[in-house]
PDB file of C-alpha atoms in Angstrom:
ATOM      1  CA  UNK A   5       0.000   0.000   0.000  1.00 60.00           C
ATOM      2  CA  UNK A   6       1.713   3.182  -1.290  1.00 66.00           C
ATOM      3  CA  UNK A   7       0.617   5.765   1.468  1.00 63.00           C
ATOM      4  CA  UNK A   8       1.762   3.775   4.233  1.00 71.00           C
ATOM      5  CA  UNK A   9       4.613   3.265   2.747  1.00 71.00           C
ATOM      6  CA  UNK A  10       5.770   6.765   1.840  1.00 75.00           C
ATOM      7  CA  UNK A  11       8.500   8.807   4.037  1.00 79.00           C
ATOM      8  CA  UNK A  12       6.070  11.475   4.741  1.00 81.00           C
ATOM      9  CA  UNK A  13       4.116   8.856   6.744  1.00 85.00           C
ATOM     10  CA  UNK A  14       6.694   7.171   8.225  1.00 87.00           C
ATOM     11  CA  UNK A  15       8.228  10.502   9.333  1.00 89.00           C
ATOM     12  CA  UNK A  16       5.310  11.561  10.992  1.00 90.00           C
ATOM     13  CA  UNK A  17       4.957   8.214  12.657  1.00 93.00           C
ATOM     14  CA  UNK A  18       8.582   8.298  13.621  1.00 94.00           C
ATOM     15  CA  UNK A  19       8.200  11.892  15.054  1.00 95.00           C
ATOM     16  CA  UNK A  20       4.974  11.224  17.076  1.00 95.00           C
ATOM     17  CA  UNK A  21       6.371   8.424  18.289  1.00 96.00           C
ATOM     18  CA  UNK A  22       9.930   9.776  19.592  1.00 96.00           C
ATOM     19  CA  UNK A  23       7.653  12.567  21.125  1.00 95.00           C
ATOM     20  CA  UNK A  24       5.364   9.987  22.815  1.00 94.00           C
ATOM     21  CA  UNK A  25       8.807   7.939  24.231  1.00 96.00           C
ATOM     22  CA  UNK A  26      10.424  11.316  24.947  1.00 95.00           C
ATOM     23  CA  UNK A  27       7.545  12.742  27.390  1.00 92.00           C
ATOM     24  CA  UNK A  28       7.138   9.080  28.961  1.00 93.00           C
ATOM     25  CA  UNK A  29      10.693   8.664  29.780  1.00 95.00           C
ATOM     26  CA  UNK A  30      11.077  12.755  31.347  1.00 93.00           C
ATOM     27  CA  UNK A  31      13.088  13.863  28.368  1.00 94.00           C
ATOM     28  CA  UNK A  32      13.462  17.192  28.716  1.00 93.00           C
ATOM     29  CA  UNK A  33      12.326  19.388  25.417  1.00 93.00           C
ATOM     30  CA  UNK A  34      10.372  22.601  25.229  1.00 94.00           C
ATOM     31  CA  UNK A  35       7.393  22.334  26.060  1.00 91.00           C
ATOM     32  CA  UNK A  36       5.819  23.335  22.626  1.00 93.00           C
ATOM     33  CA  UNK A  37       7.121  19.766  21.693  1.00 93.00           C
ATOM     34  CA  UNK A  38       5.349  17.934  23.905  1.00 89.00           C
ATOM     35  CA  UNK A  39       1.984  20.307  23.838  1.00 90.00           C
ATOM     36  CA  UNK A  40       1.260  20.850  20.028  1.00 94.00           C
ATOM     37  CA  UNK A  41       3.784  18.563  17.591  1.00 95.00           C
ATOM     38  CA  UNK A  42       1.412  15.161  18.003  1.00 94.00           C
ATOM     39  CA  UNK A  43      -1.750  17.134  17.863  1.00 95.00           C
ATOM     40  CA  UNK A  44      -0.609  18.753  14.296  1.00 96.00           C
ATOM     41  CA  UNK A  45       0.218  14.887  13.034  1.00 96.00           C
ATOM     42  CA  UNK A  46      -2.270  13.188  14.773  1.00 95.00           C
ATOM     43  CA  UNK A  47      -5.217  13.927  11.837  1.00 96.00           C
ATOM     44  CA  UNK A  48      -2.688  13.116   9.182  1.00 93.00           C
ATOM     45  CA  UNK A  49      -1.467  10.204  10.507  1.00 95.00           C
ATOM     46  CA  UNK A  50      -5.359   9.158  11.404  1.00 95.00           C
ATOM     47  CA  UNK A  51      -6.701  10.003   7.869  1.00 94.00           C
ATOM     48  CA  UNK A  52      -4.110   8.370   6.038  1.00 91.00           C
ATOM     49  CA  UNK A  53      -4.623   5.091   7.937  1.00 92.00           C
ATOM     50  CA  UNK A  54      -7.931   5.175   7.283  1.00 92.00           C
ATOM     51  CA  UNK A  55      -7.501   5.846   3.343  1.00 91.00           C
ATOM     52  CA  UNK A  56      -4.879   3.010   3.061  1.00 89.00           C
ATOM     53  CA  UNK A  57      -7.703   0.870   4.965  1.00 91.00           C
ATOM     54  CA  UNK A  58     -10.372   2.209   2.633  1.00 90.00           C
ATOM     55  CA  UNK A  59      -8.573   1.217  -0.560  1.00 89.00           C
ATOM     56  CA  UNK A  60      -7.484  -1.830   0.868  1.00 90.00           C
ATOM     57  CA  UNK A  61     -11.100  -2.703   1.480  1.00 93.00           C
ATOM     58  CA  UNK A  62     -12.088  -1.757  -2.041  1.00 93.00           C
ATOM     59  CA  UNK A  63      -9.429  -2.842  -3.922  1.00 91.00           C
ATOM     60  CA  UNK A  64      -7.855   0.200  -5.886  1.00 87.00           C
ATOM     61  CA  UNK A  65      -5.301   3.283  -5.188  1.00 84.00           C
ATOM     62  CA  UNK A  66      -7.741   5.900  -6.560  1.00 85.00           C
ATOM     63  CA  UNK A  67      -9.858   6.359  -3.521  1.00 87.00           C
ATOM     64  CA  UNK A  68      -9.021   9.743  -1.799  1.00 90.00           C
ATOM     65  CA  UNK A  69     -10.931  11.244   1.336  1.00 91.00           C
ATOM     66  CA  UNK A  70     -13.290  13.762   0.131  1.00 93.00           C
ATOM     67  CA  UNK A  71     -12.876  17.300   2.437  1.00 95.00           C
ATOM     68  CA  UNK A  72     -16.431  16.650   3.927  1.00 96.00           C
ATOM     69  CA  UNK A  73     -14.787  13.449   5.232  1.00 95.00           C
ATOM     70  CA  UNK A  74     -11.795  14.919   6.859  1.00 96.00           C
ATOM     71  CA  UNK A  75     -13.821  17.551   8.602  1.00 97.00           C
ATOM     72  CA  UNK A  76     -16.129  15.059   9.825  1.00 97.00           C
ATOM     73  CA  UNK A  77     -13.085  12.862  11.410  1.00 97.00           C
ATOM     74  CA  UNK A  78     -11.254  16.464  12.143  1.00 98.00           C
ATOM     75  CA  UNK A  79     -14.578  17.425  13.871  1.00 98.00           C
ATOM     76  CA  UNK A  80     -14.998  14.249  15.681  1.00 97.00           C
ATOM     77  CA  UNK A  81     -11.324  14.374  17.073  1.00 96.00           C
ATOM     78  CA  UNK A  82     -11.517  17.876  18.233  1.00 97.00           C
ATOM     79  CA  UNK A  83     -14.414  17.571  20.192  1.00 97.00           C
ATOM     80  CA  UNK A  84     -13.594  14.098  21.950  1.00 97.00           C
ATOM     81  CA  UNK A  85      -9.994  14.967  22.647  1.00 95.00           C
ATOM     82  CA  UNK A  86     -10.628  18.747  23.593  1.00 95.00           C
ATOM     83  CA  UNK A  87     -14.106  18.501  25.070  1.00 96.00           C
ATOM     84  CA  UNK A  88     -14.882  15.281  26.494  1.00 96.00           C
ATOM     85  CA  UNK A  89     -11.903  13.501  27.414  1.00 96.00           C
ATOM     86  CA  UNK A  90     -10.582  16.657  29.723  1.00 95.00           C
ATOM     87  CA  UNK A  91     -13.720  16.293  31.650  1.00 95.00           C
ATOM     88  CA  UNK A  92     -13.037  11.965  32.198  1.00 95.00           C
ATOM     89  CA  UNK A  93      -9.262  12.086  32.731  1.00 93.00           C
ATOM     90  CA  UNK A  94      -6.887  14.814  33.755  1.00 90.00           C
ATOM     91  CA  UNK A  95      -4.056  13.763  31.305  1.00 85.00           C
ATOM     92  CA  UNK A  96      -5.989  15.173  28.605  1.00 88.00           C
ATOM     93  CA  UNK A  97      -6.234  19.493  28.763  1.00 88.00           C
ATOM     94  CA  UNK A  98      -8.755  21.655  26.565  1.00 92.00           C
ATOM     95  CA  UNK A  99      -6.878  23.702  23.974  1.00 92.00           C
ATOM     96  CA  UNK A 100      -7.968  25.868  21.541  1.00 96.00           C
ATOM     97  CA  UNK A 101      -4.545  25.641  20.121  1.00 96.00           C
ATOM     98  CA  UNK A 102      -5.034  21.978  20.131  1.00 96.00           C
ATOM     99  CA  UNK A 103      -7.810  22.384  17.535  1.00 97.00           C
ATOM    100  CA  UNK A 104      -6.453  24.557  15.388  1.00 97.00           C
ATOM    101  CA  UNK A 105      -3.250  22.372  15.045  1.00 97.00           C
ATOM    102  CA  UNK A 106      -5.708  19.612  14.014  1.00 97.00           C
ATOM    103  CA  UNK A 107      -7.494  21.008  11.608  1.00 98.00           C
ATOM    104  CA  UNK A 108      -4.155  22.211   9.764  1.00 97.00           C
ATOM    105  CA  UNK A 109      -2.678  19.090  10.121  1.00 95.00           C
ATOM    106  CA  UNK A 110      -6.117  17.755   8.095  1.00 96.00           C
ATOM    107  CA  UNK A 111      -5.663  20.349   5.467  1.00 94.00           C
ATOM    108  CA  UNK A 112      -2.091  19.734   4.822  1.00 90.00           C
ATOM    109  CA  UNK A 113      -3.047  16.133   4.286  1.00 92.00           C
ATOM    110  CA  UNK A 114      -6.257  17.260   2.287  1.00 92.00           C
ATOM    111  CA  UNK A 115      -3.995  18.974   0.364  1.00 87.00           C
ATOM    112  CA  UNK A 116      -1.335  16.830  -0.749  1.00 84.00           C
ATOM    113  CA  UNK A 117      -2.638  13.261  -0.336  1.00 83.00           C
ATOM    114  CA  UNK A 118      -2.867  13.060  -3.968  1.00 70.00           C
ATOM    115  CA  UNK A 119       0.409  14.597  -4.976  1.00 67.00           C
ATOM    116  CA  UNK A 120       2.547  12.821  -1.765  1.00 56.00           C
ATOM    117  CA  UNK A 121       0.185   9.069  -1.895  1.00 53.00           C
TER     118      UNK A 121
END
């Protein structure tokens, strides 16, 4: 499956991941790392499983997420991660920024997921 494969993916996986380890294991790095980098890949990451899923599923590598799709899932994130999970477990902090970071994380992969996948 091309998008999983490309280095734009696996970068982003890589980078979310080395933030994850970094903030579990007291790394210190600014803070701006550990607040906001994961929430700008998280919808990119999210929506590009779910396309490489999708065309799995059907069969072909000319299925692309339509923007009312990506809002939907951008929507969907931002309210469970910024609205409802603060209120259930204190790990989890409403951000504004948060939000925004999302939703240009889901246009930059709106953007380019034909041109990069």
């Amino acid at each position: 499956m091309k998008i999983l494969k490309h280095p734009i993916f696996y970068l982003s996986v890589l980078l979310a991941s080395t933030v994850y380890i970094a903030n579990r294991l007291e790394v210190p790095l600014p803070n701006w790392v550990f607040f906001y980098i994961n929430d700008f890949l998280c919808m990119p990451i999210v929506l590009s499983t779910c396309l490489a899923v999708l065309r799995i599923i059907k069969k072909t590598e000319m299925l692309y997420a339509p923007i009312s799709v990506v809002l939907v899932l951008t929507i969907y994130f931002s309210m469970y991660f910024e609205c409802v999970m603060p209120h259930i477990n204190t790990r989890y902090t409403s951000d504004i920024i948060d939000v925004g970071l999302y939703f240009l994380g889901a246009l930059l992969f709106f953007k380019f997921q034909k041109k990069l996948f």
